[in-house]
Structure formats: structure tokens, C-alpha cells
Coordinates of C-alpha atoms in Angstrom, one line a residue:
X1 CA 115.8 -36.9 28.1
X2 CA 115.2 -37.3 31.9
X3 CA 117.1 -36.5 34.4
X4 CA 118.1 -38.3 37.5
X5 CA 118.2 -36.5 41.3
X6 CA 118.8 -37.5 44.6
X7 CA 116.9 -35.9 47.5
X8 CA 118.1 -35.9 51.3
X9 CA 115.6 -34.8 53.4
X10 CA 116.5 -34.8 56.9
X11 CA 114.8 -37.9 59.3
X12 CA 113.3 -35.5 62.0
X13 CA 110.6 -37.7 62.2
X14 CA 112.0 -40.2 63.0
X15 CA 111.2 -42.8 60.2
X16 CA 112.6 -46.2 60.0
X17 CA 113.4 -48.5 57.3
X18 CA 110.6 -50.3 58.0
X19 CA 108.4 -47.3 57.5
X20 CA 109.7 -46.6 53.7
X21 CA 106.9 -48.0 51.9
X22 CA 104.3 -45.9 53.6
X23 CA 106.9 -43.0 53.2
X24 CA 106.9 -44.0 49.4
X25 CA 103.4 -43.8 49.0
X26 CA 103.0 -40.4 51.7
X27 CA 105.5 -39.0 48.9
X28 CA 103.7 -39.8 45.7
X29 CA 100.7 -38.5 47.0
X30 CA 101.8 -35.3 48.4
X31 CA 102.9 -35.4 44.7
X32 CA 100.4 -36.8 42.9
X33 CA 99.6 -32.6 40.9
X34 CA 103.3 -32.4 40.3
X35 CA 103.6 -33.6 36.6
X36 CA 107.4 -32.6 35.9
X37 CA 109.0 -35.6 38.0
X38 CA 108.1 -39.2 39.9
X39 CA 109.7 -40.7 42.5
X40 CA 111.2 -43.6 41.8
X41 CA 112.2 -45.1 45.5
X42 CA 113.4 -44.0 48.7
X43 CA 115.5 -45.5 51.2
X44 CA 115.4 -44.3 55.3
X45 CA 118.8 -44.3 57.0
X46 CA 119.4 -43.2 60.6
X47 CA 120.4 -39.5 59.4
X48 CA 118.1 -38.7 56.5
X49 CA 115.3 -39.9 53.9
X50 CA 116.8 -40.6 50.5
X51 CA 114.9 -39.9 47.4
X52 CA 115.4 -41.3 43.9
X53 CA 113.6 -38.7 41.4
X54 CA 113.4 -39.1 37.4
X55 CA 112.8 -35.5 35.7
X56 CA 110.2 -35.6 32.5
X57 CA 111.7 -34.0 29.5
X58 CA 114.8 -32.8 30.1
X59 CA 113.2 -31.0 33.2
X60 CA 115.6 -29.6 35.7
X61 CA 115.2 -30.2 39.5
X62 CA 115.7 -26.9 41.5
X63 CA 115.8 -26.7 45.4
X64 CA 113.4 -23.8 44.7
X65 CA 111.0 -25.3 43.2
X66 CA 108.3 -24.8 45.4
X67 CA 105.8 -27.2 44.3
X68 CA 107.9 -29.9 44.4
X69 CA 109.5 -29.3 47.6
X70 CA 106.7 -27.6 49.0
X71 CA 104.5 -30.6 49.5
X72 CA 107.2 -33.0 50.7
X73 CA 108.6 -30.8 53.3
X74 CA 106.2 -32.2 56.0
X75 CA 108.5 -35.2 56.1
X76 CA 111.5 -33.8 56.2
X77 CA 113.3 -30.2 55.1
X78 CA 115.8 -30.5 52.2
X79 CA 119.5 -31.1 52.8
X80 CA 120.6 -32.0 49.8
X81 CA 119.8 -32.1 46.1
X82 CA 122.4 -34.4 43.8
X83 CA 122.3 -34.6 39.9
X84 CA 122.9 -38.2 39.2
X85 CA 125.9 -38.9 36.4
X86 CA 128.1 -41.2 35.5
X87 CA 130.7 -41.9 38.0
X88 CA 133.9 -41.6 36.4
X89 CA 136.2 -38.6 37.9
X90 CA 138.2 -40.6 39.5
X91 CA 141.8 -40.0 39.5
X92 CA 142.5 -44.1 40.6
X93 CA 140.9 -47.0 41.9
X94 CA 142.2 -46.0 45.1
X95 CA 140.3 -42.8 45.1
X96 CA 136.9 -44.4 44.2
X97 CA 137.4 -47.2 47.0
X98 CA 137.9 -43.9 49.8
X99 CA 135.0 -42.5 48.4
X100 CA 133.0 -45.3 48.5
X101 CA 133.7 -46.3 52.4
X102 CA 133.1 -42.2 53.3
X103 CA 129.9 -42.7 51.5
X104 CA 128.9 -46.0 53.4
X105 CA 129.9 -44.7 56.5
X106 CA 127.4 -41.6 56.1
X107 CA 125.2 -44.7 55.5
X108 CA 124.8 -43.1 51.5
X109 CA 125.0 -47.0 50.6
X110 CA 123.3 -46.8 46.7
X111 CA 125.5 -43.7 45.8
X112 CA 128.4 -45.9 47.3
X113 CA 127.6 -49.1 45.0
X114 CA 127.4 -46.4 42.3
X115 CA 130.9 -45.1 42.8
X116 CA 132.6 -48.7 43.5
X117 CA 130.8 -49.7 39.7
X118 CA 132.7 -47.6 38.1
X119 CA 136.1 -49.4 38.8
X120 CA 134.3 -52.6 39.2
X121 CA 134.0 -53.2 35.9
X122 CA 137.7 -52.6 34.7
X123 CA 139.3 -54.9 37.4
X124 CA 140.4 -58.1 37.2
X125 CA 141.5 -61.1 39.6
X126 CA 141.4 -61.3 43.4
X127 CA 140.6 -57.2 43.2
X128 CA 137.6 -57.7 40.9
X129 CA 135.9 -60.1 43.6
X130 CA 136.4 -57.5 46.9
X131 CA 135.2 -55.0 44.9
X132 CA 132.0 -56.9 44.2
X133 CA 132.0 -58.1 47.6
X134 CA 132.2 -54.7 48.3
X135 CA 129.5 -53.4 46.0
X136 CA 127.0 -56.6 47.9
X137 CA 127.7 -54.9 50.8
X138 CA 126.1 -52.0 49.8
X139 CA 123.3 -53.2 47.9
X140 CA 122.6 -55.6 51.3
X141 CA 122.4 -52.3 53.0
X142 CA 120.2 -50.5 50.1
X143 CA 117.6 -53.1 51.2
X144 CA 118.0 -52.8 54.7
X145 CA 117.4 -49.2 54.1
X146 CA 113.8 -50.2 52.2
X147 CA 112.4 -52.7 55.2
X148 CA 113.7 -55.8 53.3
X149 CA 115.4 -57.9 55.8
X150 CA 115.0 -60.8 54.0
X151 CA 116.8 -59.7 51.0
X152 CA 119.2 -57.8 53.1
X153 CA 120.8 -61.3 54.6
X154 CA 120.4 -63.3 51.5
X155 CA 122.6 -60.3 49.7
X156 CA 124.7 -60.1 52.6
X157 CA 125.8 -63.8 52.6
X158 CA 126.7 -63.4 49.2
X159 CA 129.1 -60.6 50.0
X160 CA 131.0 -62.8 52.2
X161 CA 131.6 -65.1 50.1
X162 CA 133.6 -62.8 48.2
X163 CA 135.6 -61.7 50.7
X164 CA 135.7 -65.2 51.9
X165 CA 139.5 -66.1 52.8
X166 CA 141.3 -62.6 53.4
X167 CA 141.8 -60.8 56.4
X168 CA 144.3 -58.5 55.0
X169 CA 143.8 -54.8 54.1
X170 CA 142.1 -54.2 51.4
X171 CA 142.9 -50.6 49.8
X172 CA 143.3 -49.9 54.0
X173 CA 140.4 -51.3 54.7
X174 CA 140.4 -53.4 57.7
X175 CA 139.6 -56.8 56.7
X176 CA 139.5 -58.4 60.0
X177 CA 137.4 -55.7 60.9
X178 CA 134.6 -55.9 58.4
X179 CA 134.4 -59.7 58.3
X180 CA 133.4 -59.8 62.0
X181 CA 130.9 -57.6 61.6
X182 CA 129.2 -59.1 59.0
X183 CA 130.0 -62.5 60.6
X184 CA 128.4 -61.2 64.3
X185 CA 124.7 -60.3 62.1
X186 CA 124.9 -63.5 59.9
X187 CA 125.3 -65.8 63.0
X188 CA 123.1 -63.4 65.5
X189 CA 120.5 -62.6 62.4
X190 CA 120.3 -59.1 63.8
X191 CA 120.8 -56.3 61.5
X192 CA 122.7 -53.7 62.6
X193 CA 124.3 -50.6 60.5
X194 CA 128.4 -51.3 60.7
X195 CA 131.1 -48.8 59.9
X196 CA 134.1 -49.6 57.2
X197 CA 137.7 -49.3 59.3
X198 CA 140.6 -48.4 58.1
X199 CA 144.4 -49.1 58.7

């Protein structure tokens, strides 16, 4: 069975999201004799270069495994190795909605979707649609992360649709706050990377 990692390397160099597809390919050929994993996708954020990696056959992924992280280290050294699983020690809702804004605010924005799925699918009503709106967000930010503006507004206009209408605090998120923003980059069609406030 495979397994699932995520990879931070850190973004000495520099790379922008606009860079990621030549990053993808730098990747998978620095890779290309390494026959126990692929790499999926990446995604470029201000801090670090996020790596989605699928194990063959039941193979583990080990921060000392040199000839995987050998090879790749030109672009970045390792800060992080994460074993991908299914999202669902959360004590409450509550506690998956904080964890998803800490995560978007270290702009980690799949890991974030990830985390905000899991209650997703169990809500109901007005909180089923933030949440989604939420969860938009996020994926309009995955794209931004992988040079694809295009997609990145399209996603993000469907976001505020959800959220279209309230101005309250939302699990203490601030609203008011997060509408603006995403208001000021629809109307200005400049992407910028926005923080989640809270009460």
C-alpha cells in the first residue's frame, strides 16, 4: 500500500509560485534513479517548497534517506517530513477550525483544506457553507501556490459566495476582516497572500 508524505524544504532560493512547474520537473529529475517514491506536486509559498510524495509498496519515507534527500537538497534543506493520514483527532469542530487558520496563516493552505474536510462533511446549515467557503479559500490559495492565477480568482470568487452575507465571527474568525481582503484582490485583481484574524 503506498504511503503519503509531505516535504518542506526551506525557499532559500528564493522560488516563486510561478517557478513551481520548472521546480516540479528540477525535482523529478534529480529523482529520476530513485525508484521507491514520485512526486506527485509541489506548491512554493513565501517560507518553504511543499512536496507531495507517494511511497511504492508500503515503502517508508525517512529524513535519512540519503538518496532521496540527497539529490533534492540543492533546492532547499529539509525542514520537515509529515506522514499524511486521515484527519480526524479532533477533539471539536472548534478545534479543527483553529487548526486550520494556524495552518493558513503559515501559508500550509492544502494541509489546511485537509483538516477543515474532516468536519466539513458532518456539518449542516449556515456552518456547512463557511466551512466550504473556508475550504475554497484554501484550495484558491493551493493554486496560487502552483502559478495558476487564473484558477486562483475563479476559486476564490466562489468562496465568497459562501460567505456571502455575514460579517459576524465565525468560530472567532473575523468576518469583516477576511471579506475585505478577499474583496480588495477580487476588485484590484492582484493576488496577495492574506492572514485569517481573529476576535
Amino acid at each position: 500500500m503506498k504511503k503519503r508524505y509531505l516535504v518542506y524544504l526551506d525557499n532559500g532560493n528564493n522560488y516563486l509560485p510561478p517557478n513551481s512547474n520548472s521546480v516540479l520537473r528540477s525535482l523529478r529529475s534529480l529523482l529520476q534513479n530513485y525508484n521507491h517514491a514520485e512526486v506527485r506536486d509541489i506548491r512554493i509559498s513565501s517560507y518553504f517548497i511543499e512536496i507531495d510524495v507517494s511511497t511504492h509498496d508500503n515503502t517508508s519515507l525517512s529524513a535519512n534517506d540519503h538518496d532521496f534527500f540527497g539529490p533534492i537538497n540543492m533546492l532547499g534543506s529539509l525542514i520537515r517530513l509529515e506522514e499524511l493520514n486521515e484527519v480526524a483527532d479532533f477533539l471539536s469542530r472548534e478545534d479543527a477550525v483553529m487548526s486550520s487558520v494556524f495552518l493558513f496563516n503559515m501559508e500550509r493552505y492544502w494541509k489546511s483544506h485537509e483538516v477543515l474536510e474532516s468536519v466539513w462533511k458532518d456539518s449542516k446549515g449556515q456552518t456547512k457553507s463557511l466551512l466550504n467557503g473556508l475550504i475554497l479559500l484554501d484550495a484558491a490559495y493551493v493554486h496560487f501556490q502552483k502559478g495558476e492565477n487564473g484558477i486562483f480568482f475563479s476559486i476564490l470568487n466562489r468562496s465568497l459566495e459562501k460567505f456571502k452575507d455575514y460579517s459576524e465571527y465565525f468560530y472567532n474568525i473575523n468576518m469583516k476582516f477576511l471579506l475585505e481582503d478577499i474583496n480588495k484582490i477580487i476588485n484590484t485583481k492582484s493576488v496577495s497572500i492574506i492572514k485569517i484574524h481573529l476576535k
